[in-house]
Short mmCIF file of C-alpha atoms and ligand atoms in Angstrom, two decimals:
data_model
loop_
_atom_site.label_atom_id
_atom_site.label_comp_id
_atom_site.label_asym_id
_atom_site.label_seq_id
_atom_site.Cartn_x
_atom_site.Cartn_y
_atom_site.Cartn_z
CA UNK K 1 0.08 -0.02 -0.02
CA UNK K 2 1.19 3.53 -0.80
CA UNK K 3 0.65 6.08 1.82
CA UNK K 4 -0.21 9.21 0.15
CA UNK K 5 1.87 12.32 0.99
CA UNK K 6 4.48 10.77 3.24
CA UNK K 7 7.50 11.58 1.20
CA UNK K 8 7.69 14.11 -1.67
CA UNK K 9 9.48 13.25 -5.02
CA UNK K 10 13.30 13.65 -5.10
CA UNK K 11 14.57 14.19 -8.54
CA UNK K 12 16.99 16.27 -10.35
CA UNK K 13 14.23 18.65 -11.48
CA UNK K 14 13.42 19.46 -7.86
CA UNK K 15 16.76 21.19 -7.30
CA UNK K 16 16.31 24.69 -8.81
CA UNK K 17 18.86 26.17 -11.40
CA UNK K 18 18.55 29.71 -9.76
CA UNK K 19 18.81 31.05 -6.36
CA UNK K 20 16.27 33.61 -4.95
CA UNK K 21 17.58 37.02 -3.91
CA UNK K 22 15.10 38.81 -1.76
CA UNK K 23 16.60 42.26 -2.05
CA UNK K 24 14.41 43.74 -4.86
CA UNK K 25 11.36 42.49 -3.13
CA UNK K 26 12.00 43.78 0.49
CA UNK K 27 9.17 46.26 1.67
CA UNK K 28 11.93 48.89 2.41
CA UNK K 29 15.41 49.25 0.94
CA UNK K 30 18.25 47.74 2.92
CA UNK K 31 20.46 50.10 4.94
CA UNK K 32 24.00 49.90 3.62
CA UNK K 33 26.85 48.60 5.89
CA UNK K 34 28.80 51.36 7.59
CA UNK K 35 32.09 52.18 9.11
CA UNK K 36 32.24 53.38 12.66
CA UNK K 37 32.48 56.98 11.38
CA UNK K 38 29.14 56.52 9.60
CA UNK K 39 30.56 56.38 6.06
CA UNK K 40 29.26 53.61 3.82
CA UNK K 41 31.35 50.67 3.28
CA UNK K 42 32.18 50.27 -0.54
CA UNK K 43 32.08 47.21 -2.53
CA UNK K 44 35.85 47.69 -3.08
CA UNK K 45 36.57 47.52 0.60
CA UNK K 46 34.55 44.32 0.79
CA UNK K 47 36.76 42.76 -1.99
CA UNK K 48 39.81 43.00 0.31
CA UNK K 49 38.39 39.94 2.13
CA UNK K 50 35.66 38.47 -0.24
CA UNK K 51 35.93 37.65 -3.95
CA UNK K 52 34.33 39.99 -6.43
CA UNK K 53 31.44 37.68 -7.48
CA UNK K 54 30.31 37.20 -3.95
CA UNK K 55 30.42 41.06 -3.28
CA UNK K 56 28.27 41.41 -6.54
CA UNK K 57 25.79 38.87 -5.14
CA UNK K 58 25.77 40.74 -1.73
CA UNK K 59 24.45 43.94 -3.28
CA UNK K 60 22.75 42.40 -6.41
CA UNK K 61 19.11 43.67 -7.15
CA UNK K 62 18.58 40.76 -9.56
CA UNK K 63 15.87 38.64 -8.26
CA UNK K 64 17.14 35.29 -9.82
CA UNK K 65 20.71 34.34 -9.79
CA UNK K 66 21.93 31.37 -11.85
CA UNK K 67 23.51 28.40 -10.02
CA UNK K 68 26.64 27.37 -12.11
CA UNK K 69 26.10 23.95 -13.60
CA UNK K 70 29.37 22.65 -12.04
CA UNK K 71 28.07 23.58 -8.55
CA UNK K 72 24.56 22.28 -9.34
CA UNK K 73 26.14 18.82 -10.08
CA UNK K 74 28.02 18.73 -6.87
CA UNK K 75 24.78 19.61 -4.97
CA UNK K 76 23.18 16.61 -6.64
CA UNK K 77 26.17 14.39 -5.99
CA UNK K 78 26.18 15.31 -2.39
CA UNK K 79 22.46 14.40 -1.76
CA UNK K 80 20.30 17.28 -2.89
CA UNK K 81 17.47 17.68 -3.12
CA UNK K 82 17.11 16.80 0.42
CA UNK K 83 13.98 14.99 1.61
CA UNK K 84 10.73 16.73 2.40
CA UNK K 85 9.09 14.41 5.01
CA UNK K 86 5.73 14.36 6.66
CA UNK K 87 5.99 13.84 10.57
CA UNK K 88 2.91 11.59 10.61
CA UNK K 89 3.77 9.76 13.82
CA UNK K 90 4.37 13.15 15.57
CA UNK K 91 1.00 14.40 14.31
CA UNK K 92 -0.67 11.23 15.68
CA UNK K 93 1.04 11.50 19.05
CA UNK K 94 -0.04 15.21 19.43
CA UNK K 95 -3.58 14.34 18.21
CA UNK K 96 -3.57 17.32 15.96
CA UNK K 97 -5.59 17.84 12.82
CA UNK K 98 -2.59 19.83 11.44
CA UNK K 99 -0.25 18.24 8.85
CA UNK K 100 3.47 18.69 9.75
CA UNK K 101 5.97 18.65 7.09
CA UNK K 102 9.80 19.16 7.52
CA UNK K 103 12.70 19.71 5.14
CA UNK K 104 15.67 17.53 6.45
CA UNK K 105 18.98 19.14 5.85
CA UNK K 106 20.77 16.75 8.15
CA UNK K 107 21.23 14.12 5.32
CA UNK K 108 24.04 16.27 3.80
CA UNK K 109 27.66 15.04 4.53
CA UNK K 110 28.59 17.50 7.31
CA UNK K 111 25.06 17.22 8.89
CA UNK K 112 23.62 20.55 8.36
CA UNK K 113 22.58 23.12 5.76
CA UNK K 114 25.87 24.94 5.97
CA UNK K 115 27.45 22.99 3.13
CA UNK K 116 24.93 24.81 0.61
CA UNK K 117 26.75 28.11 0.94
CA UNK K 118 30.24 26.65 1.72
CA UNK K 119 30.27 24.95 -1.71
CA UNK K 120 29.12 28.08 -3.53
CA UNK K 121 31.66 30.12 -1.69
CA UNK K 122 34.42 27.74 -2.43
CA UNK K 123 33.41 27.60 -6.15
CA UNK K 124 33.51 31.37 -6.67
CA UNK K 125 36.75 31.67 -4.85
CA UNK K 126 38.30 28.89 -6.92
CA UNK K 127 36.95 30.75 -10.15
CA UNK K 128 38.66 33.88 -9.11
CA UNK K 129 42.04 32.41 -8.29
CA UNK K 130 41.84 32.15 -4.51
CA UNK K 131 44.20 29.49 -3.24
CA UNK K 132 43.20 29.36 0.52
CA UNK K 133 40.30 30.18 2.72
CA UNK K 134 40.16 31.28 6.42
CA UNK K 135 37.21 31.24 8.72
CA UNK K 136 36.27 30.91 12.27
CA UNK K 137 34.20 28.34 14.00
CA UNK K 138 32.76 27.87 17.44
CA UNK K 139 31.06 24.45 17.70
CA UNK K 140 32.40 23.50 14.39
CA UNK K 141 29.40 23.15 12.01
CA UNK K 142 30.30 25.76 9.77
CA UNK K 143 34.08 24.85 9.91
CA UNK K 144 33.24 21.37 8.84
CA UNK K 145 31.15 22.51 5.94
CA UNK K 146 33.94 24.81 4.62
CA UNK K 147 36.55 22.14 5.19
CA UNK K 148 34.63 19.73 2.83
CA UNK K 149 34.02 22.47 0.36
CA UNK K 150 37.72 23.19 0.28
CA UNK K 151 38.41 19.61 -0.36
CA UNK K 152 36.12 19.33 -3.28
CA UNK K 153 37.37 22.48 -5.03
CA UNK K 154 41.02 22.03 -4.16
CA UNK K 155 41.44 25.09 -1.81
CA UNK K 156 43.41 25.09 1.42
CA UNK K 157 41.23 25.87 4.43
CA UNK K 158 42.46 27.26 7.82
CA UNK K 159 39.87 27.25 10.51
CA UNK K 160 40.40 29.35 13.59
CA UNK K 161 38.57 27.45 16.24
CA UNK K 162 37.75 28.87 19.54
CA UNK K 163 40.31 27.38 22.02
CA UNK K 164 37.70 25.98 24.54
CA UNK K 165 35.74 24.26 21.76
CA UNK K 166 39.02 22.96 20.30
CA UNK K 167 39.88 21.18 23.59
CA UNK K 168 36.28 20.19 24.76
CA UNK K 169 34.57 19.29 21.47
CA UNK K 170 37.23 17.19 19.61
CA UNK K 171 34.82 15.46 17.22
CA UNK K 172 34.01 18.26 14.91
CA UNK K 173 37.64 19.42 14.95
CA UNK K 174 38.44 15.77 13.74
CA UNK K 175 35.79 15.90 11.13
CA UNK K 176 37.46 19.23 9.79
CA UNK K 177 40.92 17.58 9.82
CA UNK K 178 39.53 14.48 8.08
CA UNK K 179 38.55 16.70 5.22
CA UNK K 180 41.99 18.03 5.14
CA UNK K 181 41.55 21.54 6.82
CA UNK K 182 44.17 22.96 9.15
CA UNK K 183 42.43 23.63 12.48
CA UNK K 184 44.17 26.03 14.86
CA UNK K 185 43.03 26.93 18.34
CA UNK K 186 42.34 30.55 18.77
CA UNK K 187 43.96 32.79 19.93
CA UNK K 188 46.92 31.42 17.95
CA UNK K 189 50.43 32.66 17.36
CA UNK K 190 49.76 32.97 13.58
CA UNK K 191 48.31 36.56 13.84
CA UNK K 192 49.16 39.79 15.60
CA UNK K 193 45.65 39.75 17.22
CA UNK K 194 46.34 36.36 18.55
CA UNK K 195 49.96 36.97 19.71
CA UNK K 196 48.86 40.17 21.53
CA UNK K 197 46.38 38.13 23.53
CA UNK K 198 48.61 35.17 24.18
CA UNK K 199 51.41 37.52 25.46
CA UNK K 200 49.14 38.77 28.23
CA UNK K 201 47.21 35.57 28.80
CA UNK K 202 48.68 32.33 27.50
CA UNK K 203 45.68 30.41 28.61
CA UNK K 204 43.15 32.62 27.13
CA UNK K 205 39.98 30.43 26.32
CA UNK K 206 39.26 32.33 23.21
CA UNK K 207 36.00 33.53 21.84
CA UNK K 208 34.21 33.84 18.43
CA UNK K 209 35.17 37.44 18.25
CA UNK K 210 38.91 36.80 18.57
CA UNK K 211 38.62 33.88 16.10
CA UNK K 212 37.02 36.21 13.55
CA UNK K 213 39.61 38.90 13.98
CA UNK K 214 42.36 36.33 13.39
CA UNK K 215 40.64 34.82 10.32
CA UNK K 216 40.15 38.37 8.79
CA UNK K 217 43.66 39.44 9.56
CA UNK K 218 45.00 36.27 8.02
CA UNK K 219 42.86 36.89 4.85
CA UNK K 220 44.14 40.57 4.67
CA UNK K 221 47.76 39.74 4.96
CA UNK K 222 47.92 36.95 2.47
CA UNK K 223 47.18 37.91 -1.17
CA UNK K 224 46.13 34.38 -2.13
CA UNK K 225 43.67 34.05 0.85
CA UNK K 226 40.10 35.12 1.28
CA UNK K 227 37.77 35.06 4.19
CA UNK K 228 34.49 33.09 4.41
CA UNK K 229 31.46 33.64 6.48
CA UNK K 230 28.65 31.04 7.14
CA UNK K 231 25.62 33.20 7.90
CA UNK K 232 24.06 36.72 8.08
CA UNK K 233 25.32 38.22 4.80
CA UNK K 234 22.89 38.42 1.71
CA UNK K 235 24.99 36.12 -0.41
CA UNK K 236 25.00 33.41 2.21
CA UNK K 237 21.22 33.69 2.66
CA UNK K 238 20.52 33.57 -1.02
CA UNK K 239 22.60 30.37 -1.47
CA UNK K 240 20.53 28.79 1.07
CA UNK K 241 17.30 29.41 -0.86
CA UNK K 242 17.66 26.09 -2.67
CA UNK K 243 16.02 24.68 0.57
CA UNK K 244 12.75 26.65 0.05
CA UNK K 245 12.68 26.40 -3.55
CA UNK K 246 13.06 22.64 -3.30
CA UNK K 247 10.48 22.46 -0.64
CA UNK K 248 7.92 24.55 -2.78
CA UNK K 249 8.23 22.10 -5.59
CA UNK K 250 8.14 19.14 -3.37
CA UNK K 251 4.88 20.30 -1.58
CA UNK K 252 3.39 21.24 -4.89
CA UNK K 253 3.84 17.66 -6.05
CA UNK K 254 1.84 16.64 -3.04
CA UNK K 255 -0.87 19.27 -3.68
CA UNK K 256 0.14 21.18 -0.57
CA UNK K 257 1.13 24.82 0.37
CA UNK K 258 2.18 25.68 3.89
CA UNK K 259 -0.06 27.90 6.18
CA UNK K 260 2.87 28.28 8.62
CA UNK K 261 6.69 28.26 7.93
CA UNK K 262 9.01 27.76 10.92
CA UNK K 263 12.76 27.78 11.47
CA UNK K 264 15.45 28.43 14.01
CA UNK K 265 17.56 31.59 13.84
CA UNK K 266 21.14 32.01 14.65
CA UNK K 267 22.29 34.59 11.89
CA UNK K 268 19.22 33.57 9.89
CA UNK K 269 20.62 31.61 6.98
CA UNK K 270 18.74 28.32 7.39
CA UNK K 271 15.43 30.18 7.99
CA UNK K 272 15.77 32.52 5.28
CA UNK K 273 16.71 29.68 2.99
CA UNK K 274 13.42 27.88 3.63
CA UNK K 275 11.21 30.95 4.12
CA UNK K 276 12.19 33.59 1.64
CA UNK K 277 10.80 31.68 -1.54
CA UNK K 278 7.53 31.43 0.27
CA UNK K 279 7.76 35.12 1.51
CA UNK K 280 8.06 35.96 -2.15
CA UNK K 281 4.41 34.90 -2.61
CA UNK K 282 3.26 36.66 0.44
CA UNK K 283 4.88 39.96 -0.64
CA UNK K 284 2.88 39.55 -3.91
CA UNK K 285 -0.41 39.21 -1.89
CA UNK K 286 -0.62 35.59 -3.17
CA UNK K 287 -0.59 33.91 0.20
CA UNK K 288 -1.37 34.65 3.88
CA UNK K 289 1.15 32.24 5.26
CA UNK K 290 2.55 32.96 8.73
CA UNK K 291 6.27 32.99 9.14
CA UNK K 292 7.71 32.13 12.57
CA UNK K 293 11.40 32.62 13.39
CA UNK K 294 12.61 30.92 16.56
CA UNK K 295 15.43 32.09 18.70
CA UNK K 296 16.68 30.93 22.18
CA UNK K 297 15.74 33.14 25.17
CA UNK K 298 19.50 33.11 26.14
CA UNK K 299 20.36 35.14 23.06
CA UNK K 300 17.03 37.01 22.17
CA UNK K 301 18.09 39.40 19.36
CA UNK K 302 14.74 39.38 17.58
CA UNK K 303 12.47 39.42 20.52
CA UNK K 304 14.31 41.73 22.91
CA UNK K 305 17.01 43.39 20.77
CA UNK K 306 16.92 46.83 19.22
CA UNK K 307 17.02 47.57 15.53
CA UNK K 308 20.13 49.65 14.99
CA UNK K 309 23.79 49.57 13.65
CA UNK K 310 26.11 47.03 15.42
CA UNK K 311 29.27 45.27 14.46
CA UNK K 312 28.92 41.93 12.79
CA UNK K 313 31.43 40.39 15.11
CA UNK K 314 32.22 40.62 18.97
CA UNK K 315 35.54 42.19 18.41
CA UNK K 316 34.26 45.07 16.32
CA UNK K 317 36.39 44.30 13.31
CA UNK K 318 33.68 44.06 10.59
CA UNK K 319 31.47 46.70 9.09
CA UNK K 320 28.43 47.79 11.16
CA UNK K 321 25.14 46.31 9.92
CA UNK K 322 21.58 47.55 10.78
CA UNK K 323 19.81 44.58 12.40
CA UNK K 324 18.25 43.42 15.49
CA UNK K 325 20.94 43.24 18.10
CA UNK K 326 21.48 42.59 21.75
CA UNK K 327 24.98 44.19 21.39
CA UNK K 328 28.30 42.68 20.14
CA UNK K 329 29.71 42.68 23.69
CA UNK K 330 26.82 40.59 25.09
CA UNK K 331 28.15 37.11 26.11
CA UNK K 332 25.16 34.70 25.95
CA UNK K 333 25.01 31.91 28.62
CA UNK K 334 26.56 28.65 27.34
CA UNK K 335 23.56 26.97 25.93
CA UNK K 336 23.84 23.77 23.82
CA UNK K 337 22.55 25.36 20.70
CA UNK K 338 25.91 27.15 20.07
CA UNK K 339 24.87 28.10 16.54
CA UNK K 340 22.10 30.34 17.92
CA UNK K 341 24.21 32.36 20.28
CA UNK K 342 24.97 35.07 17.73
CA UNK K 343 24.17 38.76 19.06
CA UNK K 344 22.63 39.91 15.81
CA UNK K 345 20.52 38.63 12.90
CA UNK K 346 20.60 38.90 9.14
CA UNK K 347 19.66 42.61 8.07
CA UNK K 348 17.09 41.39 5.59
CA UNK K 349 15.37 39.32 8.10
CA UNK K 350 15.20 42.26 10.56
CA UNK K 351 13.34 44.24 7.89
CA UNK K 352 10.81 41.51 7.54
CA UNK K 353 10.36 41.31 11.38
CA UNK K 354 9.90 45.17 11.40
CA UNK K 355 7.24 44.88 8.78
CA UNK K 356 5.25 42.20 10.70
CA UNK K 357 5.94 39.61 7.90
CA UNK K 358 8.10 37.50 10.19
CA UNK K 359 6.95 36.77 13.78
CA UNK K 360 9.87 36.07 16.27
CA UNK K 361 9.39 33.82 19.29
CA UNK K 362 11.93 32.59 21.87
CA UNK K 363 12.10 29.55 23.89
CA UNK K 364 14.05 28.02 26.92
CA UNK K 365 16.56 25.25 26.31
CA UNK K 366 14.80 22.77 28.68
CA UNK K 367 11.61 23.11 26.61
CA UNK K 368 13.77 22.85 23.43
CA UNK K 369 15.24 19.52 24.56
CA UNK K 370 12.00 18.25 25.66
CA UNK K 371 10.46 18.82 22.23
CA UNK K 372 13.58 17.35 20.51
CA UNK K 373 13.36 14.18 22.53
CA UNK K 374 9.63 13.84 21.75
CA UNK K 375 10.47 14.24 18.18
CA UNK K 376 13.21 11.57 18.31
CA UNK K 377 10.91 9.13 19.86
CA UNK K 378 8.06 9.64 17.26
CA UNK K 379 10.14 10.50 13.97
CA UNK K 380 13.43 8.77 14.67
CA UNK K 381 15.62 11.67 13.92
CA UNK K 382 17.77 13.31 16.83
CA UNK K 383 17.80 17.07 15.84
CA UNK K 384 20.57 19.38 16.27
CA UNK K 385 19.83 21.66 19.41
CA UNK K 386 19.64 24.50 17.00
CA UNK K 387 17.08 22.73 14.82
CA UNK K 388 15.08 21.61 17.91
CA UNK K 389 13.94 25.30 18.28
CA UNK K 390 12.08 24.91 15.06
CA UNK K 391 10.70 21.52 16.16
CA UNK K 392 9.36 23.03 19.41
CA UNK K 393 7.58 25.78 17.51
CA UNK K 394 6.10 23.36 15.05
CA UNK K 395 4.67 21.23 17.92
CA UNK K 396 3.19 24.54 19.48
CA UNK K 397 1.61 25.51 16.14
CA UNK K 398 0.17 21.92 15.89
CA UNK K 399 -1.22 22.01 19.44
CA UNK K 400 -2.82 25.45 18.76
CA UNK K 401 -4.41 24.05 15.54
CA UNK K 402 -5.71 21.28 17.75
CA UNK K 403 -7.35 23.60 20.11
CA UNK K 404 -9.04 25.44 17.35
CA UNK K 405 -9.67 22.27 15.26
CA UNK K 406 -7.90 23.66 12.26
CA UNK K 407 -6.52 21.58 9.53
CA UNK K 408 -3.56 23.69 8.74
CA UNK K 409 -0.21 22.63 7.00
CA UNK K 410 2.89 23.29 8.92
CA UNK K 411 6.36 23.38 7.38
CA UNK K 412 9.65 23.61 9.35
CA UNK K 413 13.33 23.37 8.68
CA UNK K 414 15.12 20.49 10.31
CA UNK K 415 18.46 22.29 9.66
CA UNK K 416 20.73 19.60 11.03
CA UNK K 417 21.08 16.27 13.07
CA UNK K 418 22.27 16.15 16.53
CA UNK K 419 24.58 13.13 16.63
CA UNK K 420 27.54 15.21 17.50
CA UNK K 421 25.69 17.23 20.11
CA UNK K 422 24.83 14.38 22.50
CA UNK K 423 26.24 16.18 25.54
CA UNK K 424 23.16 18.37 25.47
CA UNK K 425 20.92 15.32 25.38
CA UNK K 426 22.94 13.75 28.20
CA UNK K 427 22.45 16.87 30.33
CA UNK K 428 18.75 16.82 29.57
CA UNK K 429 18.30 13.20 30.29
CA UNK K 430 20.13 13.45 33.55
CA UNK K 431 18.09 16.50 34.65
CA UNK K 432 21.23 18.74 34.59
CA UNK K 433 20.08 21.19 31.97
CA UNK K 434 19.65 24.85 33.19
CA UNK K 435 17.83 27.79 31.80
CA UNK K 436 19.36 31.30 31.74
CA UNK K 437 18.45 34.57 29.95
CA UNK K 438 19.74 38.06 30.23
CA UNK K 439 18.14 40.28 32.78
CA UNK K 440 18.69 43.44 30.89
CA UNK K 441 20.28 44.38 27.71
CA UNK K 442 22.64 47.23 27.50
CA UNK K 443 23.25 48.88 24.34
CA UNK K 444 24.59 52.18 25.50
CA UNK K 445 28.10 51.54 24.15
CA UNK K 446 27.01 51.14 20.55
CA UNK K 447 27.82 53.89 18.04
CA UNK K 448 24.92 56.14 17.35
CA UNK K 449 24.36 55.82 13.61
CA UNK K 450 21.03 56.36 11.68
C1 LIG D 1 24.68 27.11 12.32
C2 LIG D 1 23.37 26.43 12.41
C3 LIG D 1 22.17 27.12 12.71
C4 LIG D 1 22.13 28.59 12.85
O1 LIG D 1 22.53 29.34 11.80
P1 LIG D 1 21.63 30.06 10.80
O2 LIG D 1 22.56 31.01 9.97
O3 LIG D 1 20.67 30.92 11.57
O4 LIG D 1 20.95 29.04 10.05
C5 LIG D 1 21.00 26.36 12.67
N1 LIG D 1 21.00 25.08 12.66
C6 LIG D 1 22.20 24.37 12.42
C7 LIG D 1 22.10 22.85 12.35
C8 LIG D 1 23.28 24.99 12.30
O5 LIG D 1 24.56 24.30 12.08
#
């Protein structure tokens, strides 16, 4: 017997041949990146650390951007289109009349959506003669993706990994090394920024901000080297739209269209990837779909932050971006969803939040792991702690539909699996998980830019 609507078709035709760029469709123009003195950062300045084609994508007003055939082939070889699955056993366990579908990015080789942009970035760098890429990584999901992308396109990759993670989370470091990347604990002796810190404090545990400073300094000093970023920027978000474009075609084949689209937000790339192709319809008045973006209460940029200019990194090295921020100096409590601890959010997503198109919600990590465990026991997949935020919001939407007896269709992004994040599950199962959230958010130190 064939059960209708459990699994959408997965063929080459499902993978799109163009990315969707939301810039020309935004309800208001995107404020430009600025320097601390207020001057606008020029594309030329960005080309010091990024290849020209990615800077062009960053500011492009073309709605559709061709995916190069060579890259599209690699997407197919690595397992795209990813499955769109129906969580039927979860629906039954909740007793909801709602249908719950999820796009599963965890089947990709490094276990999350991040490889989608890593491959694109490696491709364009290779095309423009870059020999070597640098980046930073905290937990290691982004570093793993870039390490694999470097291996596939013949680029050297150096990953500055926050020292505490390097020592305490060896498995993702080993993943990166297996792909041939050079992983150095940050602060490192390879950069001035690193040496300065090590001189004063040889046991400094490092931070994402220090690692970013080192990766950028390395790229600026070596002419054959560029820097690579895994979220927040427009070119990164648009590479991820293959997720939503595939989901649209897969749902269409099942005769479905989502009433609610849900995803977890760190910098915003996996959520934008799933949601923007559907927001395209809503902005044209063709749907009334709700869009729910989920963040942790521990790092509540969208729900408690302010919309203003802030640095992209904790060290204040990058241009200032106008976005919802809780301040680059904010140090979030050490929750297990490391990928959601970012202080800001993608500027395009901020505009959609301001215009009431995307609704932000925030959850505690105990309720996140409860939802993730329930999902694992019904659907079999152990979600990444980041992705579990989307699972929790999908469950809540399904329970609300049950209360109102509404047969809605829910779509969420399961951005990655949690098989390298078992410490969080261990703490949850042993009752050791703690919740924490900032009491107040101080932004008085931020530059005052309009
Ligand atoms: C990095 C990561 C995130 C958060 O980053 P976004 O840019 O907001 O997508 C979410 N889920 C997983 C599995 C990640 O690795």
